[in-house]
XYZ file of C-alpha atoms in Angstrom:
682
model
C -288.081 -147.457 165.400
C -290.134 -150.116 163.646
C -290.882 -149.075 160.309
C -287.957 -149.144 158.358
C -287.170 -151.435 155.330
C -284.637 -153.212 157.375
C -287.370 -154.839 159.788
C -288.835 -156.803 156.967
C -286.770 -158.844 154.645
C -289.516 -158.547 151.843
C -289.459 -154.759 152.201
C -285.460 -154.904 152.240
C -285.212 -156.759 149.063
C -287.562 -154.621 147.392
C -285.300 -151.343 147.957
C -284.148 -150.073 144.323
C -280.268 -150.247 143.656
C -278.363 -147.830 141.538
C -275.068 -148.781 139.584
C -273.103 -146.921 136.713
C -273.242 -143.574 135.483
C -273.132 -141.727 132.023
C -272.828 -138.180 130.909
C -273.962 -136.476 127.445
C -271.409 -134.706 125.309
C -273.083 -131.434 126.132
C -273.044 -132.004 130.013
C -276.898 -131.710 130.056
C -277.844 -135.247 130.823
C -276.852 -137.902 133.364
C -277.966 -141.572 133.243
C -277.949 -143.989 135.802
C -279.049 -147.659 136.072
C -281.704 -148.708 138.640
C -282.273 -152.274 139.481
C -285.880 -153.193 141.088
C -287.600 -156.474 141.770
C -289.602 -157.950 138.817
C -293.345 -158.738 139.342
C -292.749 -162.081 140.673
C -289.953 -160.845 143.149
C -287.638 -163.550 141.816
C -284.968 -161.299 140.037
C -283.677 -157.905 139.850
C -284.515 -155.913 136.628
C -282.383 -152.883 135.739
C -283.773 -149.792 133.807
C -282.557 -146.537 132.668
C -283.134 -143.266 134.564
C -282.202 -139.939 133.796
C -280.914 -137.419 136.633
C -280.879 -133.799 136.234
C -277.387 -132.397 136.442
C -278.347 -129.135 138.121
C -280.427 -130.854 140.567
C -283.623 -129.041 139.667
C -285.846 -131.653 137.817
C -286.858 -135.031 139.548
C -285.509 -137.945 138.129
C -287.378 -139.592 135.390
C -287.399 -143.495 133.841
C -286.498 -143.943 130.264
C -286.680 -147.734 129.425
C -289.242 -150.328 130.185
C -287.700 -153.257 128.485
C -288.956 -156.737 129.441
C -285.468 -157.917 130.380
C -283.949 -154.675 131.384
C -281.180 -152.310 130.208
C -277.571 -151.745 131.302
C -274.675 -150.015 130.422
C -275.596 -146.472 129.307
C -273.006 -144.448 127.122
C -273.841 -141.579 124.941
C -272.746 -141.075 121.461
C -270.957 -137.815 120.097
C -274.587 -137.061 118.647
C -276.254 -137.567 121.896
C -278.050 -140.517 121.191
C -278.117 -143.079 124.573
C -276.620 -146.367 123.847
C -277.303 -149.331 125.994
C -277.133 -152.980 126.243
C -280.534 -155.247 126.492
C -281.718 -158.638 125.626
C -285.221 -158.070 123.753
C -287.260 -160.460 121.965
C -289.369 -163.339 122.494
C -286.770 -165.984 121.338
C -285.226 -168.017 124.163
C -281.938 -167.702 122.531
C -281.928 -164.080 122.136
C -278.729 -162.548 123.303
C -277.965 -159.108 124.512
C -277.413 -156.357 121.741
C -276.659 -152.894 121.329
C -279.728 -150.407 121.231
C -280.184 -146.752 121.025
C -282.487 -144.208 122.287
C -282.234 -141.013 119.801
C -281.624 -137.769 121.256
C -284.670 -136.306 119.511
C -286.803 -138.806 121.268
C -288.706 -141.660 119.854
C -288.733 -145.651 120.404
C -285.322 -147.527 120.884
C -283.884 -149.242 117.842
C -281.361 -152.089 117.661
C -277.701 -150.806 116.537
C -275.695 -154.007 116.663
C -276.171 -157.638 117.366
C -273.514 -160.480 117.812
C -274.484 -164.380 118.194
C -272.580 -164.627 121.315
C -274.216 -161.596 122.768
C -272.801 -158.097 123.464
C -270.929 -157.716 126.573
C -269.854 -154.045 126.371
C -270.420 -150.984 124.050
C -268.134 -147.631 124.056
C -268.763 -144.763 121.949
C -266.344 -141.844 121.025
C -267.101 -138.405 122.684
C -266.390 -136.498 119.417
C -266.546 -138.841 116.525
C -269.520 -141.064 115.111
C -267.594 -144.358 116.276
C -268.892 -147.161 118.386
C -266.816 -150.188 119.666
C -268.574 -153.189 120.779
C -267.165 -156.321 122.883
C -268.693 -159.719 122.148
C -267.616 -163.249 122.596
C -266.977 -165.351 119.394
C -266.153 -169.032 118.874
C -262.259 -169.244 118.071
C -262.486 -170.853 114.714
C -265.241 -168.238 113.525
C -263.853 -166.166 110.738
C -266.613 -163.435 111.030
C -270.117 -162.935 112.537
C -272.119 -165.008 110.108
C -269.729 -168.090 110.501
C -269.774 -167.641 114.386
C -273.686 -167.879 114.091
C -273.733 -171.172 111.810
C -271.059 -172.750 114.237
C -273.281 -171.772 117.422
C -276.186 -173.160 115.668
C -274.555 -176.695 114.917
C -273.077 -176.700 118.393
C -276.458 -176.373 119.632
C -278.219 -178.897 117.432
C -275.596 -181.579 118.230
C -275.960 -180.867 122.048
C -272.115 -180.187 122.293
C -271.081 -178.456 125.500
C -267.221 -179.672 125.723
C -264.704 -177.215 125.965
C -261.273 -177.656 124.944
C -258.606 -175.610 126.759
C -255.020 -174.929 125.542
C -254.094 -172.237 128.285
C -255.183 -170.944 131.683
C -257.364 -169.679 133.256
C -260.561 -171.996 132.414
C -263.131 -170.127 134.710
C -263.507 -166.879 136.342
C -265.553 -166.160 139.571
C -268.928 -167.489 138.533
C -268.766 -168.687 135.029
C -266.805 -171.139 132.578
C -264.433 -169.417 130.059
C -264.870 -170.623 126.359
C -265.315 -172.110 124.115
C -266.284 -168.569 122.887
C -263.848 -165.511 123.863
C -264.018 -161.995 123.982
C -263.252 -159.842 120.702
C -263.583 -156.280 119.670
C -265.591 -154.971 116.910
C -266.250 -151.659 115.391
C -269.895 -150.978 114.874
C -270.419 -149.280 111.301
C -273.573 -148.157 109.501
C -274.893 -150.521 106.903
C -278.068 -150.531 104.879
C -277.135 -154.076 103.236
C -279.747 -156.754 103.549
C -278.194 -159.667 105.247
C -278.010 -163.077 103.346
C -279.964 -165.983 104.287
C -279.057 -167.884 107.226
C -276.906 -164.780 108.455
C -276.572 -163.706 112.074
C -279.211 -161.299 113.067
C -277.887 -157.603 113.161
C -278.978 -154.021 113.611
C -278.497 -150.901 111.641
C -274.705 -151.498 112.052
C -272.480 -154.253 111.007
C -269.603 -155.565 113.159
C -266.158 -155.275 111.630
C -263.587 -157.473 113.645
C -260.752 -155.357 115.168
C -258.819 -158.359 117.229
C -259.385 -161.394 115.257
C -256.452 -163.239 116.842
C -257.152 -162.038 120.423
C -257.629 -165.715 121.826
C -258.152 -165.176 125.615
C -256.182 -161.876 125.670
C -259.248 -159.837 126.089
C -260.941 -161.845 128.995
C -261.966 -159.572 131.399
C -260.293 -156.616 129.962
C -260.390 -153.271 130.586
C -260.618 -150.924 127.561
C -261.006 -146.942 126.575
C -261.689 -145.264 123.258
C -259.972 -142.252 122.558
C -262.371 -139.320 121.980
C -261.793 -138.965 118.246
C -262.572 -142.516 117.735
C -259.309 -143.176 115.816
C -257.713 -145.801 118.375
C -258.519 -147.752 121.611
C -256.403 -148.876 124.404
C -257.033 -152.064 126.099
C -255.330 -154.628 128.702
C -254.180 -157.478 126.888
C -253.496 -160.954 128.586
C -250.422 -162.736 127.989
C -249.832 -166.594 129.055
C -246.470 -167.227 130.841
C -244.610 -170.322 132.178
C -246.345 -172.571 134.540
C -249.857 -171.472 134.048
C -249.337 -167.889 135.071
C -251.043 -164.818 133.082
C -249.778 -161.167 133.098
C -251.119 -158.000 131.274
C -249.733 -155.623 128.699
C -251.463 -152.394 127.553
C -252.017 -152.573 123.911
C -253.333 -149.710 121.473
C -255.593 -150.780 118.616
C -256.085 -148.621 115.526
C -259.608 -148.628 114.485
C -259.083 -148.002 110.757
C -256.971 -151.222 110.259
C -256.897 -153.013 113.647
C -253.155 -152.615 113.791
C -252.088 -153.489 117.362
C -249.197 -151.691 119.311
C -247.869 -152.694 122.611
C -247.661 -149.634 124.794
C -246.599 -151.172 127.981
C -244.840 -154.541 128.673
C -243.758 -154.770 132.306
C -242.729 -158.220 133.552
C -242.567 -156.901 137.055
C -245.934 -155.633 137.235
C -249.879 -155.727 136.171
C -251.228 -152.669 134.307
C -254.997 -151.946 134.348
C -257.606 -149.374 134.094
C -256.068 -147.464 131.131
C -257.620 -143.882 130.160
C -256.930 -141.883 126.977
C -256.452 -138.277 127.503
C -258.899 -135.686 125.894
C -256.100 -134.377 123.736
C -255.165 -137.878 122.598
C -251.558 -137.789 123.469
C -251.280 -139.816 126.611
C -252.552 -143.032 128.156
C -252.924 -143.019 131.946
C -253.068 -146.291 133.846
C -252.437 -148.298 137.369
C -249.303 -150.008 137.651
C -249.532 -152.796 140.330
C -246.344 -154.659 141.112
C -246.297 -158.259 141.444
C -246.654 -159.544 144.956
C -244.396 -162.440 146.432
C -244.929 -164.487 149.451
C -242.954 -161.733 151.453
C -243.778 -158.640 149.671
C -247.291 -156.947 149.559
C -247.892 -155.394 145.849
C -247.921 -151.362 145.427
C -250.003 -149.327 143.059
C -249.588 -146.202 141.643
C -250.639 -143.983 138.332
C -248.319 -143.958 135.486
C -248.705 -142.502 131.904
C -247.304 -143.340 128.695
C -247.221 -141.898 125.306
C -250.137 -142.997 123.230
C -247.777 -144.365 120.416
C -245.422 -145.766 122.988
C -242.075 -144.986 124.876
C -241.201 -144.738 128.291
C -243.715 -144.507 131.173
C -243.655 -141.938 133.651
C -244.901 -142.757 137.352
C -247.278 -139.962 138.990
C -248.188 -141.077 142.529
C -245.068 -143.688 143.333
C -244.571 -141.725 146.553
C -248.355 -141.465 147.542
C -249.389 -143.944 150.102
C -252.816 -144.771 148.763
C -254.065 -147.165 145.978
C -255.536 -145.451 143.098
C -258.429 -146.434 140.741
C -261.015 -145.224 138.604
C -258.954 -143.059 136.575
C -260.791 -140.043 134.799
C -258.922 -137.305 132.970
C -259.875 -133.397 133.250
C -261.180 -132.250 129.897
C -257.988 -130.144 129.298
C -255.597 -133.050 129.841
C -253.884 -131.225 132.709
C -254.525 -133.902 135.319
C -256.631 -136.815 136.517
C -259.541 -137.450 139.132
C -258.772 -140.642 140.903
C -260.602 -142.808 143.748
C -258.692 -144.400 146.412
C -259.596 -145.924 149.481
C -258.900 -143.717 152.631
C -259.239 -144.284 156.421
C -262.533 -146.068 155.961
C -264.011 -144.004 152.929
C -263.316 -144.131 149.302
C -262.503 -140.410 148.343
C -261.992 -138.493 145.198
C -258.510 -137.069 144.577
C -257.048 -134.808 142.145
C -253.293 -135.718 140.639
C -251.931 -133.152 138.805
C -249.879 -134.262 135.163
C -247.052 -131.922 135.492
C -246.211 -132.524 139.066
C -247.943 -135.927 140.398
C -249.230 -133.613 143.202
C -252.163 -135.201 144.862
C -255.178 -133.262 146.505
C -258.013 -134.778 148.267
C -261.322 -133.293 147.002
C -264.093 -135.030 148.953
C -264.417 -136.454 152.489
C -267.480 -138.394 153.334
C -268.675 -141.578 151.542
C -267.294 -143.894 148.942
C -267.114 -142.527 145.366
C -267.671 -144.779 142.298
C -268.542 -144.303 138.520
C -267.003 -141.014 138.173
C -267.818 -139.032 135.239
C -266.506 -135.392 134.565
C -268.408 -132.634 132.734
C -267.373 -131.546 129.250
C -266.465 -128.002 130.763
C -264.312 -129.319 133.771
C -266.472 -127.448 136.081
C -268.015 -130.333 137.906
C -267.714 -134.095 138.244
C -270.477 -136.676 138.868
C -270.451 -139.727 140.787
C -272.321 -142.273 142.840
C -271.870 -142.029 146.483
C -272.440 -144.494 149.082
C -271.620 -145.036 152.860
C -272.925 -147.224 155.531
C -275.660 -144.586 156.278
C -277.206 -144.904 152.834
C -276.885 -146.686 149.550
C -275.751 -145.401 146.210
C -276.968 -141.720 145.445
C -276.076 -139.537 142.378
C -273.950 -136.598 143.522
C -272.273 -133.320 141.650
C -268.669 -132.503 142.955
C -267.733 -128.775 142.054
C -264.266 -128.838 140.877
C -263.391 -125.225 141.297
C -259.560 -124.497 141.294
C -258.896 -128.206 142.559
C -256.797 -127.021 145.643
C -258.867 -128.563 148.302
C -262.168 -129.957 149.486
C -264.796 -129.587 146.926
C -268.604 -128.955 147.575
C -270.492 -132.092 147.084
C -274.317 -131.946 146.287
C -276.594 -134.845 146.256
C -278.950 -134.736 143.122
C -282.575 -135.505 142.898
C -282.059 -139.156 142.339
C -284.559 -142.315 141.315
C -284.497 -143.314 145.180
C -284.832 -141.789 148.411
C -282.268 -142.712 151.336
C -284.208 -145.465 153.395
C -284.702 -144.936 157.103
C -282.216 -146.544 159.328
C -283.159 -148.249 162.450
C -280.102 -147.068 164.363
C -277.108 -144.913 164.246
C -273.548 -145.388 162.614
C -270.321 -144.152 164.757
C -266.619 -144.681 164.223
C -264.406 -146.604 166.951
C -260.844 -147.140 167.092
C -258.130 -148.643 169.306
C -254.318 -149.106 169.479
C -252.698 -152.601 168.567
C -250.077 -154.199 170.678
C -247.597 -153.046 168.163
C -248.696 -149.245 168.521
C -250.572 -149.411 165.292
C -254.086 -147.775 165.155
C -257.055 -149.873 164.137
C -260.316 -148.046 163.387
C -263.856 -149.516 162.621
C -267.498 -148.586 161.845
C -270.143 -149.640 164.890
C -273.745 -149.758 163.869
C -275.746 -149.465 167.183
C -279.675 -149.994 167.324
C -282.137 -147.575 168.641
C -282.010 -147.800 172.548
C -278.726 -149.478 173.078
C -277.429 -148.102 176.356
C -276.182 -149.022 179.716
C -279.362 -150.091 180.729
C -280.128 -152.219 177.732
C -276.821 -153.099 175.931
C -276.913 -154.709 172.570
C -275.272 -158.152 171.701
C -272.239 -157.530 169.545
C -271.697 -159.140 165.912
C -268.265 -159.043 164.547
C -268.306 -158.672 160.887
C -264.955 -159.234 159.084
C -264.558 -157.968 155.573
C -263.332 -160.012 152.461
C -260.596 -159.307 149.769
C -258.206 -159.377 151.807
C -257.048 -156.358 150.239
C -260.383 -154.137 151.158
C -262.388 -151.843 153.528
C -265.599 -151.534 155.125
C -266.304 -148.189 153.539
C -269.328 -148.430 151.212
C -272.914 -149.606 151.352
C -273.556 -153.512 150.656
C -276.471 -155.212 149.884
C -275.309 -158.535 150.546
C -273.795 -158.044 153.892
C -276.113 -155.340 155.323
C -275.537 -154.649 158.851
C -279.091 -152.811 159.393
C -280.715 -155.902 159.092
C -278.967 -157.260 162.189
C -279.304 -153.686 163.783
C -283.114 -153.801 163.292
C -282.893 -157.132 165.468
C -281.312 -155.468 168.241
C -277.711 -156.207 167.488
C -274.629 -154.003 167.265
C -272.574 -154.649 164.448
C -268.704 -154.077 164.325
C -267.178 -153.408 160.796
C -263.467 -153.358 161.579
C -260.488 -152.958 158.956
C -257.496 -154.861 160.466
C -254.027 -155.314 158.885
C -254.264 -156.061 155.162
C -257.147 -153.500 154.485
C -256.780 -150.816 152.127
C -256.954 -146.977 152.906
C -254.481 -146.820 155.712
C -251.136 -146.794 153.779
C -248.550 -149.653 152.472
C -247.310 -150.485 155.827
C -250.711 -151.210 157.271
C -250.937 -153.910 154.180
C -247.493 -155.334 154.770
C -248.265 -155.769 158.539
C -250.611 -158.650 157.571
C -248.936 -159.786 154.376
C -248.152 -163.668 154.258
C -249.313 -163.587 157.969
C -253.010 -163.992 157.822
C -253.426 -165.343 161.005
C -251.413 -163.026 163.105
C -251.739 -159.113 162.720
C -255.120 -159.522 160.925
C -256.362 -161.816 163.724
C -254.638 -159.798 166.647
C -256.224 -156.480 165.105
C -259.739 -157.888 165.117
C -259.529 -159.282 168.726
C -258.137 -155.779 169.889
C -260.909 -153.872 168.388
C -263.436 -156.238 169.444
C -261.994 -156.042 173.201
C -262.330 -152.123 172.964
C -265.917 -152.166 171.697
C -266.938 -154.620 174.523
C -265.826 -152.234 176.918
C -268.769 -149.711 175.884
C -271.772 -149.880 178.266
C -274.204 -150.002 175.381
C -272.493 -153.398 174.115
C -273.024 -156.583 175.835
C -269.765 -158.563 175.943
C -271.313 -161.612 177.114
C -273.446 -162.163 173.897
C -271.368 -161.962 170.661
C -270.707 -163.406 167.532
C -268.089 -163.537 164.592
C -269.273 -163.456 160.869
C -267.225 -163.128 157.630
C -267.463 -164.040 153.985
C -264.659 -164.868 151.595
C -261.237 -163.639 153.139
C -263.668 -162.815 156.196
C -264.840 -166.202 156.131
C -261.282 -167.458 156.121
C -260.817 -165.074 159.303
C -263.908 -166.570 160.925
C -262.675 -169.980 160.365
C -259.317 -168.898 162.029
C -261.008 -167.171 164.726
C -263.172 -170.291 165.625
C -259.883 -172.249 165.995
C -258.234 -169.838 168.179
C -260.550 -168.605 170.789
C -263.912 -169.636 172.432
C -264.995 -166.046 173.074
C -267.732 -165.919 170.431
C -271.022 -167.639 171.031
C -271.504 -168.522 167.254
C -269.210 -168.156 163.953
C -270.841 -167.665 160.433
C -268.465 -168.544 157.623
C -269.567 -167.892 154.153
C -267.516 -168.649 150.872
C -264.517 -169.371 153.066
C -261.326 -170.643 152.760
C -260.489 -173.604 154.960
C -257.370 -175.713 153.733
C -255.142 -173.147 152.016
C -252.887 -175.936 150.220
C -256.169 -177.245 148.448
C -257.400 -173.825 147.746
C -254.568 -172.515 145.895
C -254.309 -174.797 142.878
C -258.253 -174.983 142.527
C -259.385 -171.172 142.635
C -259.958 -169.626 139.221
C -256.547 -167.559 139.593
C -254.210 -169.983 140.828
C -251.260 -168.174 139.566
C -252.333 -165.095 141.786
C -252.440 -166.722 144.962
C -249.587 -168.853 144.170
C -247.275 -165.908 144.576
C -248.270 -165.445 147.963
C -249.352 -168.719 149.206
C -245.829 -170.336 149.473
C -246.008 -173.938 150.927
C -244.694 -172.287 154.168
C -247.178 -169.491 154.251
C -250.181 -172.172 153.755
C -248.903 -174.356 156.526
C -248.675 -171.255 159.109
C -252.126 -169.858 158.350
C -254.467 -172.610 157.211
C -257.602 -172.896 159.514
C -258.123 -176.354 158.847
C -255.102 -177.345 161.039
C -256.793 -176.024 164.083
C -260.159 -177.974 163.497
C -259.883 -179.844 166.652
C -259.804 -176.491 168.727
C -263.301 -175.325 167.550
C -265.569 -175.649 170.152
C -267.902 -172.962 169.022
C -271.185 -173.570 166.826
C -270.685 -172.702 163.105
C -273.024 -171.910 160.330
C -271.072 -172.692 157.058
C -272.508 -171.308 153.818
C -271.565 -171.877 150.287
C -272.284 -171.740 146.709
C -271.827 -174.471 144.341
C -271.025 -172.201 141.298
C -268.388 -170.165 143.469
C -265.194 -170.524 141.347
C -263.113 -167.949 143.428
C -263.352 -170.177 146.348
C -264.449 -173.656 145.267
C -267.319 -175.573 146.826
C -264.610 -178.147 147.981
C -263.657 -175.794 150.662
C -267.281 -175.505 152.021
C -267.575 -179.426 151.893
C -264.377 -180.216 153.432
C -264.983 -177.753 156.322
C -268.310 -178.886 157.052
C -267.105 -182.722 157.167
C -264.173 -181.844 159.159
C -266.528 -180.009 161.690
C -268.767 -182.871 162.002
C -266.028 -185.506 162.361
C -262.903 -183.754 164.058
C -263.980 -180.370 165.781
C -264.081 -179.994 169.391
C -267.836 -179.805 169.073
C -268.585 -182.960 167.025
C -271.898 -184.450 166.326
C -273.203 -186.817 168.925
C -273.894 -190.539 168.409
C -277.022 -189.983 166.439
C -275.462 -187.552 164.172
C -276.965 -184.147 165.881
C -274.645 -181.596 165.772
C -275.051 -177.557 166.457
C -273.253 -176.806 163.273
C -275.176 -176.024 160.295
C -274.554 -176.074 156.354
C -276.496 -173.666 154.051
C -275.940 -174.733 150.658
C -276.949 -172.846 147.619
C -276.744 -174.997 144.231
C -277.180 -172.415 141.775
C -275.456 -169.315 143.499
C -271.670 -168.307 143.284
C -269.527 -166.293 145.465
C -272.293 -164.045 146.336
C -276.087 -164.958 146.968
C -277.470 -162.733 144.283
C -281.028 -163.672 143.474
C -283.521 -161.868 145.793
C -285.440 -165.013 147.524
C -282.076 -166.823 148.087
C -280.622 -163.648 149.628
C -284.016 -163.480 151.684
C -283.252 -167.195 152.781
C -279.483 -166.196 153.662
C -280.621 -163.717 156.095
C -283.596 -165.608 157.536
C -280.859 -168.774 158.341
C -278.455 -166.308 159.860
C -280.755 -164.626 162.175
C -282.264 -167.854 163.248
C -279.050 -169.333 163.969
C -277.685 -166.011 165.797
C -280.810 -165.717 167.935
C -280.377 -169.610 169.127
C -276.669 -169.474 170.143
C -276.421 -165.538 170.803
C -279.677 -164.746 172.385
C -280.395 -167.958 173.792
C -283.833 -168.370 172.052
C -285.243 -171.671 170.992
C -284.239 -173.293 167.675
C -286.075 -170.624 165.136
C -288.345 -171.619 162.684
C -286.612 -171.798 159.100
C -288.176 -170.577 155.912
C -290.899 -172.899 154.370
C -289.031 -172.695 151.329
C -286.184 -174.767 152.332
C -288.449 -177.683 152.818
């Protein structure tokens, strides 16, 4: 097969990408976001599309804004709210816009000088809540506008911090910080020099929040009387923990619902009857003990929490209440999938509802007869599906709806493989094989190691897509070693604090098993990984010479240096004791590396700072068992992205990422001449 989008990188980056899902109060409309290349093919531009919940009508595009639209949500009256940046002003910020249920043009609902980062609407009341970033000293929106203007005119970029953290993933935190606002109708004319606004004025709900709402998770009660949010609390020695708080909309009064010093809390969801709040409790990890997660509920006015799924050996996420408040739908990684489960409120009993694929963005029909979600797997990217809930006693019927994009044709087939580790533990993986792989034409093998480390290869990835490699004739192995989610608490604990032990031996065991297949060429192999997978690729390179090449992306190299410089040092500090870092740091084995390595790093990566990549690169050249020669020539390579972060997101940079990987692998795995690199690299 030679006509799939994976054979041509221009075709690949042009594939549309779905994300997010919203359902109308009457259950008759579903809206998702589709990101597609803009005209000059340099960025992805999101637009809103409507999908028929009955699966009868084709999907139709709703928005065509110049900068795109995101975060769809319906008001109680059926109007469609979304966040978009519109206007010709270079300083234009994202605002809340509305498409009326009766039809017509979109109008601006609410704006903030710092830009709107989130919007939610009550399901049964005319209440809209907005999250936006405000400068700490700003008393109201107009003052925030004036302070920003002054800061801009005086070319001030400095940020004074008094607490941790100071950055997150790919962006600096501050000087402005998130606040919550109630968006309320107004017909008053704005004063001269006032901040731009729409039909609704913003009334502040959390004026003294500080950094409490950074990366907060919130949920609004269906009657709009209150919301529940996570609330960050600084503690000693640069650490941060979370509370669960209730904020009453009439007066902004805040009540702490959950304050657990032994756990993190997140993902709150208010029950439709307004009585309870469900959330995920995650115990604080230590250097010896992995975290545990389960669902708990607490009264919406406070009191003792009750655990629902403490004995369930899976980690729940994406909580959604049933309309009658009798139970919850949750998503959890499970044996190489991410399945939907029902949790009964009265007993905590858990029932699996779906089998194949990875479910996300779940919404529930108002009458409770169905749920809708995005479903993906390594055989297809995200698509909209309907899940018939029935009596919730067993596997539900799942139907793919008529969405905005068809499944792309694949250049090979997907299968599952498994083996048994030395300690008797089952280790499973996905294996993507190219068309024509056989005993007469075995395929070279690429071992891909997932990040996390708490994660699983269970869903389609645009950033690490195996089918591009399969289209070039490679077999791609996607294993879930120790520390992977979806196999129970003991499976996570096997690798906890011992990254170089069970995770490594699991990877080698499953690679051994796959290399015994007649359709795989064990003499031509490489290992690749990103983030924790990059750490593991570095560890592999220092502990075996079995691979012809190793690719390491955004990788941890020296654990003692990584811990204090990452954006969430307090989190890693709990696990990375000095003893753990000493026993598991790849940089201590650089002299044993005799395999050509491709190092990839983005300068704006704050989760794994660029210093890790720079140190790795220099130590490969100066101290590895495969150093540069006297003229400075080395088989190692360093692909550096000055303006990318932990992920390579812009389309043309993503294309370069794949091109350089393919050229490096072809040279060292296939024995090809050094490949021609993209002209855009100079």
